[in-house]
PDB file of C-alpha atoms in Angstrom:
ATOM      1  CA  UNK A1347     108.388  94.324 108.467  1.00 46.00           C
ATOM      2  CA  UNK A1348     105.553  94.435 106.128  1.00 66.00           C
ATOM      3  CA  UNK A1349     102.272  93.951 109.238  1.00 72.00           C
ATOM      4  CA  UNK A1350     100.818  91.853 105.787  1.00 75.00           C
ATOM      5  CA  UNK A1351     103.728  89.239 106.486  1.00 69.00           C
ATOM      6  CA  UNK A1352     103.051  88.837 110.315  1.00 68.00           C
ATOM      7  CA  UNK A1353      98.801  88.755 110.519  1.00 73.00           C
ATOM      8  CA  UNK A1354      95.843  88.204 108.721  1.00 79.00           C
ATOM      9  CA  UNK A1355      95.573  84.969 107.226  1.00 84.00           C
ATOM     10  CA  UNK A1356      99.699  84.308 106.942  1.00 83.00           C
ATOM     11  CA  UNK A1357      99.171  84.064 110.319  1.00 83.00           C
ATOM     12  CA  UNK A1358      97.038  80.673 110.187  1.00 86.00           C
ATOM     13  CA  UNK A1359      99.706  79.303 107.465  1.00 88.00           C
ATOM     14  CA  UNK A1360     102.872  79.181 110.282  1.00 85.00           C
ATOM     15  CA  UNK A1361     102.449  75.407 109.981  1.00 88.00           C
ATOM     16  CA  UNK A1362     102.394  75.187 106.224  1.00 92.00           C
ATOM     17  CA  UNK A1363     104.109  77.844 105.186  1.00 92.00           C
ATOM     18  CA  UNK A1364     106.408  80.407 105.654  1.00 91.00           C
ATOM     19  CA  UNK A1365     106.297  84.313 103.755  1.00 92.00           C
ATOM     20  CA  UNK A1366     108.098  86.647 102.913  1.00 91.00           C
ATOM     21  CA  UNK A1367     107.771  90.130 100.922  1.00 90.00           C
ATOM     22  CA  UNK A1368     106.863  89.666  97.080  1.00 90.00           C
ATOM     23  CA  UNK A1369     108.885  91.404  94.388  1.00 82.00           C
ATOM     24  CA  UNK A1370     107.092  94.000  92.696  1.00 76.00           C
ATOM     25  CA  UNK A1371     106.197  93.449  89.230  1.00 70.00           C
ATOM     26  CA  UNK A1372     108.301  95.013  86.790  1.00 67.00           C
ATOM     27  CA  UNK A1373     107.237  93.785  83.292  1.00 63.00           C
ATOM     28  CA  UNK A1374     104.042  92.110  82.672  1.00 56.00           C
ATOM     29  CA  UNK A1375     103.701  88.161  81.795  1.00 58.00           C
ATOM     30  CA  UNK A1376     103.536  87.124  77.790  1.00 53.00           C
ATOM     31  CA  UNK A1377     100.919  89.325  76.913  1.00 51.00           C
ATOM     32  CA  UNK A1378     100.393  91.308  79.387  1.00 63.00           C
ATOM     33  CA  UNK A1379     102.147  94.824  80.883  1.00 75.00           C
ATOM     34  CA  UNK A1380     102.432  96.198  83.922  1.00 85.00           C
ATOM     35  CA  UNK A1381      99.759  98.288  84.463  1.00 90.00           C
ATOM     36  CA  UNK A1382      99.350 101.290  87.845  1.00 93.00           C
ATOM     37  CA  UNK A1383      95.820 101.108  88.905  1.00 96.00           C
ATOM     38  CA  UNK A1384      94.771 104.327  91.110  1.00 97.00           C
ATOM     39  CA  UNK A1385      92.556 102.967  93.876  1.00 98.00           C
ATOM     40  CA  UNK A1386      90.199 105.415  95.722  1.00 97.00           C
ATOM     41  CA  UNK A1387      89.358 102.694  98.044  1.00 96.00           C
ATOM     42  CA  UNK A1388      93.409 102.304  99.395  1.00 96.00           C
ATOM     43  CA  UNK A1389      93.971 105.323  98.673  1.00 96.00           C
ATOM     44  CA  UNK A1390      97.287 104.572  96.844  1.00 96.00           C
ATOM     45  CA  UNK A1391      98.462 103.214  93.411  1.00 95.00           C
ATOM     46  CA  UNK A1392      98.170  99.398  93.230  1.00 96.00           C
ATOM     47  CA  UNK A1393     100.554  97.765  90.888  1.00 93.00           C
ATOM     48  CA  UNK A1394      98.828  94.937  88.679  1.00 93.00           C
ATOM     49  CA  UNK A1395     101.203  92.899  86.476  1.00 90.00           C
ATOM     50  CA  UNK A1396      98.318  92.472  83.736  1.00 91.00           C
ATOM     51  CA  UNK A1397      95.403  94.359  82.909  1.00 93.00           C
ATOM     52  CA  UNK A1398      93.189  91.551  83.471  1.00 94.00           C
ATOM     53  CA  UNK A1399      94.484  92.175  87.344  1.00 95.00           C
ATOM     54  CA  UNK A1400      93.481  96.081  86.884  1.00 96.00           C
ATOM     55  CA  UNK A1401      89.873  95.051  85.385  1.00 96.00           C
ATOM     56  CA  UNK A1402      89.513  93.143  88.785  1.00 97.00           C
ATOM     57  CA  UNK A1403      90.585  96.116  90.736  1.00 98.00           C
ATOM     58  CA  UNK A1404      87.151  98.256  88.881  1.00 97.00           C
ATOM     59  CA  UNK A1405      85.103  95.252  90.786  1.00 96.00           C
ATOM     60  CA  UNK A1406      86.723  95.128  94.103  1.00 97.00           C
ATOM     61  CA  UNK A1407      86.493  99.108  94.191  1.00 97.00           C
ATOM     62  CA  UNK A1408      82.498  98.636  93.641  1.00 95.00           C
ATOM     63  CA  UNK A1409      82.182  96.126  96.379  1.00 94.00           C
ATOM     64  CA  UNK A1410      81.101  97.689  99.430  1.00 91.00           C
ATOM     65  CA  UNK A1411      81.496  94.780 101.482  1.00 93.00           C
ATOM     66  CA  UNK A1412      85.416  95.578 100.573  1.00 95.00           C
ATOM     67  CA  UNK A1413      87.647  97.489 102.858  1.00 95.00           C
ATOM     68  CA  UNK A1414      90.729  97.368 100.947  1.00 96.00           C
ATOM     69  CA  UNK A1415      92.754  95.049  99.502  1.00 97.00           C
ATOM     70  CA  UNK A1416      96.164  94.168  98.315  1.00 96.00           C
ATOM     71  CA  UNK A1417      98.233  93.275  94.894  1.00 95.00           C
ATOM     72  CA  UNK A1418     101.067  90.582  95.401  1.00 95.00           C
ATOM     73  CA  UNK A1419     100.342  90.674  99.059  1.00 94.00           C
ATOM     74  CA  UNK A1420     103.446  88.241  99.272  1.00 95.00           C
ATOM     75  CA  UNK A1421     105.727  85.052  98.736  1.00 96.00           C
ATOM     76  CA  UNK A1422     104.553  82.154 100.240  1.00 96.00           C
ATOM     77  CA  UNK A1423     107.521  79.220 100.803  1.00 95.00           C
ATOM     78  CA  UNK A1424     105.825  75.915 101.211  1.00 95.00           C
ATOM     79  CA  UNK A1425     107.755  74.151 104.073  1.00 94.00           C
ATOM     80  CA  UNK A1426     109.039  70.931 103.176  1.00 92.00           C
ATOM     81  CA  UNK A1427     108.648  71.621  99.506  1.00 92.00           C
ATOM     82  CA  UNK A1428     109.561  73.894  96.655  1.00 92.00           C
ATOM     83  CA  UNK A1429     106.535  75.112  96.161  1.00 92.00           C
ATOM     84  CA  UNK A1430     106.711  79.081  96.262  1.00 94.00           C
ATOM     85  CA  UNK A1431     103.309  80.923  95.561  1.00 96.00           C
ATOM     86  CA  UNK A1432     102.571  84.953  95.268  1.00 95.00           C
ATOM     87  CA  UNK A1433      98.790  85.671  95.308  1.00 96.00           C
ATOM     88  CA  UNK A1434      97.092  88.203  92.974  1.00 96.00           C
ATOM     89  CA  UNK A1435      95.282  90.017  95.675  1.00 97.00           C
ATOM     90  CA  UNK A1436      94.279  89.408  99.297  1.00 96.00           C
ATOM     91  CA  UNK A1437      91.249  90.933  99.603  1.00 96.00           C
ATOM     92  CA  UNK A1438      90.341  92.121 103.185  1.00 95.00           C
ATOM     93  CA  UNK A1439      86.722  92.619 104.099  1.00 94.00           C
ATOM     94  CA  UNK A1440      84.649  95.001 106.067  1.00 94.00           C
ATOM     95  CA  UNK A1441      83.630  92.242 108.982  1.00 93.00           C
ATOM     96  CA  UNK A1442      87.536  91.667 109.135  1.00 92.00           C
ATOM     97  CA  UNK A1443      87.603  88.928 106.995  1.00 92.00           C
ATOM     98  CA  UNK A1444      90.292  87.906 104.233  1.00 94.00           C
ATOM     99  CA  UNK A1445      90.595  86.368 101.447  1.00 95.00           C
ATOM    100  CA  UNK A1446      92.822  85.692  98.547  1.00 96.00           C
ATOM    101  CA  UNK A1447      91.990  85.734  94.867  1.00 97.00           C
ATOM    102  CA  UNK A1448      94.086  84.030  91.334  1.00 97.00           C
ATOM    103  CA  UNK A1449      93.108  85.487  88.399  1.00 96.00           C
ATOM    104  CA  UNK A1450      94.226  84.054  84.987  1.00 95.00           C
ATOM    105  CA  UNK A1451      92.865  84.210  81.483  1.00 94.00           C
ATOM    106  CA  UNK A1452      90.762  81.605  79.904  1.00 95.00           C
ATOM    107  CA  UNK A1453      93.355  79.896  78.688  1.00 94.00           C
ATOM    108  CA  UNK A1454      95.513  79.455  81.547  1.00 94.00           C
ATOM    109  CA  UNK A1455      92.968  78.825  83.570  1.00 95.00           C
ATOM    110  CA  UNK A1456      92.100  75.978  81.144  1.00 96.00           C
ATOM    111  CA  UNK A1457      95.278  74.444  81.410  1.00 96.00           C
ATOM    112  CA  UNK A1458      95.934  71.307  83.440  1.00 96.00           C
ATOM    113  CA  UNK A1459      99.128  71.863  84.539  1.00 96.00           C
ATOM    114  CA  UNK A1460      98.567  75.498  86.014  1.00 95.00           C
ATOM    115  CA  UNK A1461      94.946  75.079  87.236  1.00 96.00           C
ATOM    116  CA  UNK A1462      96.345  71.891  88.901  1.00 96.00           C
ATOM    117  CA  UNK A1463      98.564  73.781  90.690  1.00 95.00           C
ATOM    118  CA  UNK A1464      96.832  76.587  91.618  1.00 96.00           C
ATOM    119  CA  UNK A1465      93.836  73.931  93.022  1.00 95.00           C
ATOM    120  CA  UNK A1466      96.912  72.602  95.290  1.00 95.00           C
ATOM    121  CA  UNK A1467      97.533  75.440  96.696  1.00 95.00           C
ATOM    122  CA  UNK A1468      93.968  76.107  97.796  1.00 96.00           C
ATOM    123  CA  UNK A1469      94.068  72.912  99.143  1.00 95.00           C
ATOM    124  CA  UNK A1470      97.044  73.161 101.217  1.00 94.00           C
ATOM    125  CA  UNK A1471      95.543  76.809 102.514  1.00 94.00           C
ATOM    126  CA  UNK A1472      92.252  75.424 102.677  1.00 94.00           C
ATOM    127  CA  UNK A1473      93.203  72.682 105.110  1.00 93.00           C
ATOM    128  CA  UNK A1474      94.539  75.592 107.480  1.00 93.00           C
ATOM    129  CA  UNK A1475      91.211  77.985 107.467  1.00 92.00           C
ATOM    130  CA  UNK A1476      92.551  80.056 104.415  1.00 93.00           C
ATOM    131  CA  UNK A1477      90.356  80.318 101.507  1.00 94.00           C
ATOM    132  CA  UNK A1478      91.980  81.354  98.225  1.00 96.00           C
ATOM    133  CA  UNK A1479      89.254  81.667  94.853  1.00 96.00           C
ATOM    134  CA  UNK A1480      90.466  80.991  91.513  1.00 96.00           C
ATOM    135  CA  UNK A1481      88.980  82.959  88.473  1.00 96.00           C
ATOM    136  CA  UNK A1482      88.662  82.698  84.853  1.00 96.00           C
ATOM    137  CA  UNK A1483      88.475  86.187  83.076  1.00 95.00           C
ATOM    138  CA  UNK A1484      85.136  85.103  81.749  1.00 94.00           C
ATOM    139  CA  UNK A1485      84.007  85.266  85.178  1.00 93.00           C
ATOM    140  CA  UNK A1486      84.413  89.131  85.478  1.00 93.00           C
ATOM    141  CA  UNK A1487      85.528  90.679  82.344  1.00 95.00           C
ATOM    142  CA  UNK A1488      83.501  91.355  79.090  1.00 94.00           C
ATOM    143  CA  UNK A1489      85.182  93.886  77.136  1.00 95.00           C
ATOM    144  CA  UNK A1490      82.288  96.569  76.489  1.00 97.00           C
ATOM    145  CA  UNK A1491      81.448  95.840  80.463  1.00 96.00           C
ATOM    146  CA  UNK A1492      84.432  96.082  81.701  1.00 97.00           C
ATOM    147  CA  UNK A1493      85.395  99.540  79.778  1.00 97.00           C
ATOM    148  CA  UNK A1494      82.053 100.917  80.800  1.00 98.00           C
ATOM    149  CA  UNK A1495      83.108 100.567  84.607  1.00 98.00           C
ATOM    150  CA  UNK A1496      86.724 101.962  83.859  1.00 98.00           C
ATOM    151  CA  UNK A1497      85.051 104.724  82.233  1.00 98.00           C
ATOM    152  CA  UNK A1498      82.336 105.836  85.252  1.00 98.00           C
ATOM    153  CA  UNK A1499      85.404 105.131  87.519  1.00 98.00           C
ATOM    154  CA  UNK A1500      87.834 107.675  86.353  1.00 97.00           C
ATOM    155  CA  UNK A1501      84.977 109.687  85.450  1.00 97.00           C
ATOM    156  CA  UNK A1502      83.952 109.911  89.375  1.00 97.00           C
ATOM    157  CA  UNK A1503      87.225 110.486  90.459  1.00 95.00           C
ATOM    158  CA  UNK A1504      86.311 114.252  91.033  1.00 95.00           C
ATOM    159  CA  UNK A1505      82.886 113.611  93.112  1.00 97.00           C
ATOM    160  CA  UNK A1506      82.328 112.305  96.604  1.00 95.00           C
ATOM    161  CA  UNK A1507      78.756 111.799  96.238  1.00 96.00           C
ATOM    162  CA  UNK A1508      76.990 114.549  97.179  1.00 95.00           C
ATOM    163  CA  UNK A1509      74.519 114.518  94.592  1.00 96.00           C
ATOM    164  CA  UNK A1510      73.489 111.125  94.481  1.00 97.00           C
ATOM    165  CA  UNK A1511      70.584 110.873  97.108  1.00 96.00           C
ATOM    166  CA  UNK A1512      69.052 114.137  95.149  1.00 97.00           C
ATOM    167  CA  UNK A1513      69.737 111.741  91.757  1.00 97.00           C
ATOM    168  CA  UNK A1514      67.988 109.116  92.980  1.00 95.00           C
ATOM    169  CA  UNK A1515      65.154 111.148  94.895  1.00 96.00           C
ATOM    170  CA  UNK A1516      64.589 112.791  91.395  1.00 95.00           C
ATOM    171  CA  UNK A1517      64.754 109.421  89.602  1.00 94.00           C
ATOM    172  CA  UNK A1518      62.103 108.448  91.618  1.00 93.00           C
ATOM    173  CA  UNK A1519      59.613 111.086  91.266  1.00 94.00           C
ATOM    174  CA  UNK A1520      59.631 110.235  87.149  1.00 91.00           C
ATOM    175  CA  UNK A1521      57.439 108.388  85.590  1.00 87.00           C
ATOM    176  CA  UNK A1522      59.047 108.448  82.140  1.00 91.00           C
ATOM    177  CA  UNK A1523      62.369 106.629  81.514  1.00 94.00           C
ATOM    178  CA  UNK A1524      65.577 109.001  81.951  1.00 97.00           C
ATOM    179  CA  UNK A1525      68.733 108.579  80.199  1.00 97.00           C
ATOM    180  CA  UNK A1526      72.474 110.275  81.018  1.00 98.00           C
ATOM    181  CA  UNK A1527      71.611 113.043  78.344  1.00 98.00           C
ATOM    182  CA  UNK A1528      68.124 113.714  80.395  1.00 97.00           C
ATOM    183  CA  UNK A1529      70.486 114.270  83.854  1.00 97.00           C
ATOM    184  CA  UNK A1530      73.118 116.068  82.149  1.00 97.00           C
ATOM    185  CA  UNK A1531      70.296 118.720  80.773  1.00 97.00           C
ATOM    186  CA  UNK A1532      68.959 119.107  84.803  1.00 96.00           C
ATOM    187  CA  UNK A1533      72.078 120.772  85.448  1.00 96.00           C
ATOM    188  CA  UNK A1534      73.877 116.975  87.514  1.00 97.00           C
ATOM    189  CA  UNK A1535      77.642 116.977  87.031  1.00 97.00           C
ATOM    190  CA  UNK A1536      78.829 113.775  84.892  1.00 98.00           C
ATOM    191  CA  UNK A1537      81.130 113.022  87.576  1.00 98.00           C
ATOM    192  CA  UNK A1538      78.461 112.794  90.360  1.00 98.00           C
ATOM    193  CA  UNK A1539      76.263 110.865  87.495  1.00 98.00           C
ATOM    194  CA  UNK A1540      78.897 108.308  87.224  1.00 98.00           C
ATOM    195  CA  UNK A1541      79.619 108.239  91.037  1.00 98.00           C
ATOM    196  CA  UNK A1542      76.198 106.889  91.140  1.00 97.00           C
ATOM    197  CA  UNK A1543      76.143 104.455  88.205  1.00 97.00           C
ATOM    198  CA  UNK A1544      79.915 103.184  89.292  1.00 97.00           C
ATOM    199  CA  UNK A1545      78.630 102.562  93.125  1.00 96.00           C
ATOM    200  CA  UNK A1546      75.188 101.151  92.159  1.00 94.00           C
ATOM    201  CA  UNK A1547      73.144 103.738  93.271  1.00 96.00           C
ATOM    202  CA  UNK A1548      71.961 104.144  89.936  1.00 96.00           C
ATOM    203  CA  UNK A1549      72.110 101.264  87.373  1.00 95.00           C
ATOM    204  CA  UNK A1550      72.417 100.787  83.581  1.00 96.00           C
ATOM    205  CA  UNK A1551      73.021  97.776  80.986  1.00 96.00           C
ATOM    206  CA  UNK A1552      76.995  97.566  81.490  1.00 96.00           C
ATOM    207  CA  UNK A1553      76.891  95.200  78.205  1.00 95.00           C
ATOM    208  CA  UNK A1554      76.026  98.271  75.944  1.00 96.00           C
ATOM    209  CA  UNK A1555      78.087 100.977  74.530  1.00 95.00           C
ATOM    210  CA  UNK A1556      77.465 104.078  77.094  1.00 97.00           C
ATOM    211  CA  UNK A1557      76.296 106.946  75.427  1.00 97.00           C
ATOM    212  CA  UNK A1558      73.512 109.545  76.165  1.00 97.00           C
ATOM    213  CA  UNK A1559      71.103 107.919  75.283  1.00 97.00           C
ATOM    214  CA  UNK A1560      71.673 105.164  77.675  1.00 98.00           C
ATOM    215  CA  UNK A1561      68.757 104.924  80.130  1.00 97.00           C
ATOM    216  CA  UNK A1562      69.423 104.719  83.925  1.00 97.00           C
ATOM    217  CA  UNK A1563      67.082 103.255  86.462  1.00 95.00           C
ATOM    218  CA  UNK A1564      67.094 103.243  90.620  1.00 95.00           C
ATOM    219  CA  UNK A1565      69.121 100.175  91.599  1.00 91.00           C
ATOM    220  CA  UNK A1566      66.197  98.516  93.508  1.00 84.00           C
ATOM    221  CA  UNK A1567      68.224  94.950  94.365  1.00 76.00           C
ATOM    222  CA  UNK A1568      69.184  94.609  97.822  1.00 58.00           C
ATOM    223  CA  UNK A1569      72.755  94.850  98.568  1.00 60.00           C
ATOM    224  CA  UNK A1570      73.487  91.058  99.008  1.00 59.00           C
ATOM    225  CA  UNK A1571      77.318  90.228  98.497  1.00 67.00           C
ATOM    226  CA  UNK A1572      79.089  86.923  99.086  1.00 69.00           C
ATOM    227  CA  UNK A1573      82.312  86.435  99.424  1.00 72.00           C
ATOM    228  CA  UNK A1574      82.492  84.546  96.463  1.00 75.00           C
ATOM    229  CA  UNK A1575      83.773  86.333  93.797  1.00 79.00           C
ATOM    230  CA  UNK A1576      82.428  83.843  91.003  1.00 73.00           C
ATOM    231  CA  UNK A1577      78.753  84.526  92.066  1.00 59.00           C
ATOM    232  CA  UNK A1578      78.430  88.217  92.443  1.00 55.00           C
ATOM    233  CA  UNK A1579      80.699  89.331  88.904  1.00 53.00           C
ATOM    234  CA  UNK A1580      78.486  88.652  86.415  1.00 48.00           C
ATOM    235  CA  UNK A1581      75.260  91.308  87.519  1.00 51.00           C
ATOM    236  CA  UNK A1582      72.873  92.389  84.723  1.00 41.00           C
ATOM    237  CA  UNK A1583      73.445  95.928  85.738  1.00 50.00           C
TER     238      UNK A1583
END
């Protein structure tokens, strides 16, 4: 049996709720297809039925406060009831935490009837010590943003890196502003530059088109990450 079904949080729900394995998408919702997101961080393919679910994958494979997490962790029955829910993701953290994430367009999540269910849910998990966040796309993706980090993250697939505490010692020994071009020309691999951009050792403006020219500073910000989704998404960087 899946160890997902018998610990972590299902294991606070045994009053509420009862779970069992989730069927794994096979065609994507109105709109959407199923799209195979390779995660470095699980070390597997994780199976998103939307591409709005992949874009959230780029962000929970930045956080370093994530272990690893899970799509469609699993069915839960609602005792009593009818009510049958399959989470997005559950998201397990590096203190040995959980949590489990919704994420729906703008307009769904603008729609009474399914944002009124979803907030039932979290209320019936909530009363039993299980948080579950619900997010709008707005609160994560921006199209030129979100490509940029797809880009840098299939770009670094090949690095493990190495490079970057000699990218950032050199970045800060200039007093002039560097771009990708000026780090491509001192002989750095782009897949060690984007290892560095991707994991934040390095940041850039993620809102612009990424080109050569784009300039690259030391990430100075301290690593401060709640597990709230909604406030740590929206970074300048």
């Amino acid at each position: 049996m899946n160890s997902l079904i018998t610990g972590g949080l299902v294991g606070q729900l045994g009053e509420i709720a009862t779970a069992v394995e989730a069927v794994p998408p096979r065609h994507g919702r109105m709109g959407s297809r199923v799209t195979k997101f390779a995660s470095r961080k699980n070390r597997s393919i994780v199976s998103c039925d939307s591409l709005l679910e992949a874009a959230f994958c780029l962000e929970l494979e930045r956080r370093n406060d994530v272990n690893h997490y899970v799509s469609h962790p699993y069915t839960l029955k609602f005792i009593g009831t009818n009510y049958r829910y399959t989470p997005d993701f559950l998201v397990c953290f590096a203190n040995g935490s959980q949590l489990l994430v919704e994420v729906k367009n703008d307009r769904s999540f603008e729609d009474k009837t399914i944002s009124g269910r979803i907030s039932h849910y979290a209320e019936l998990l909530a009363a039993q010590g299980c948080m579950l966040e619900y997010l709008a796309a707005s609160q994560f993706y921006q199209r030129i943003r979100t490509a940029n980090l797809a880009f840098l993250y299939h770009q670094s697939f090949s690095s493990q890196g190495d490079s970057t505490a000699k990218l950032c010692a050199l970045m800060a020994s200039r007093r002039q502003p560097t771009n990708i071009g000026d780090l491509l020309d001192l002989a750095f691999q782009p897949s060690n530059i984007a290892y560095a951009i991707f994991y934040g050792a390095l940041e850039m403006d993620l809102s612009g088109v990424l080109t050569c020219c784009t300039r690259v500073r030391i990430n100075r910000r301290p690593a401060v990450q709640k597990q709230n989704f909604s406030n740590n998404l929206t970074e300048p960087n």
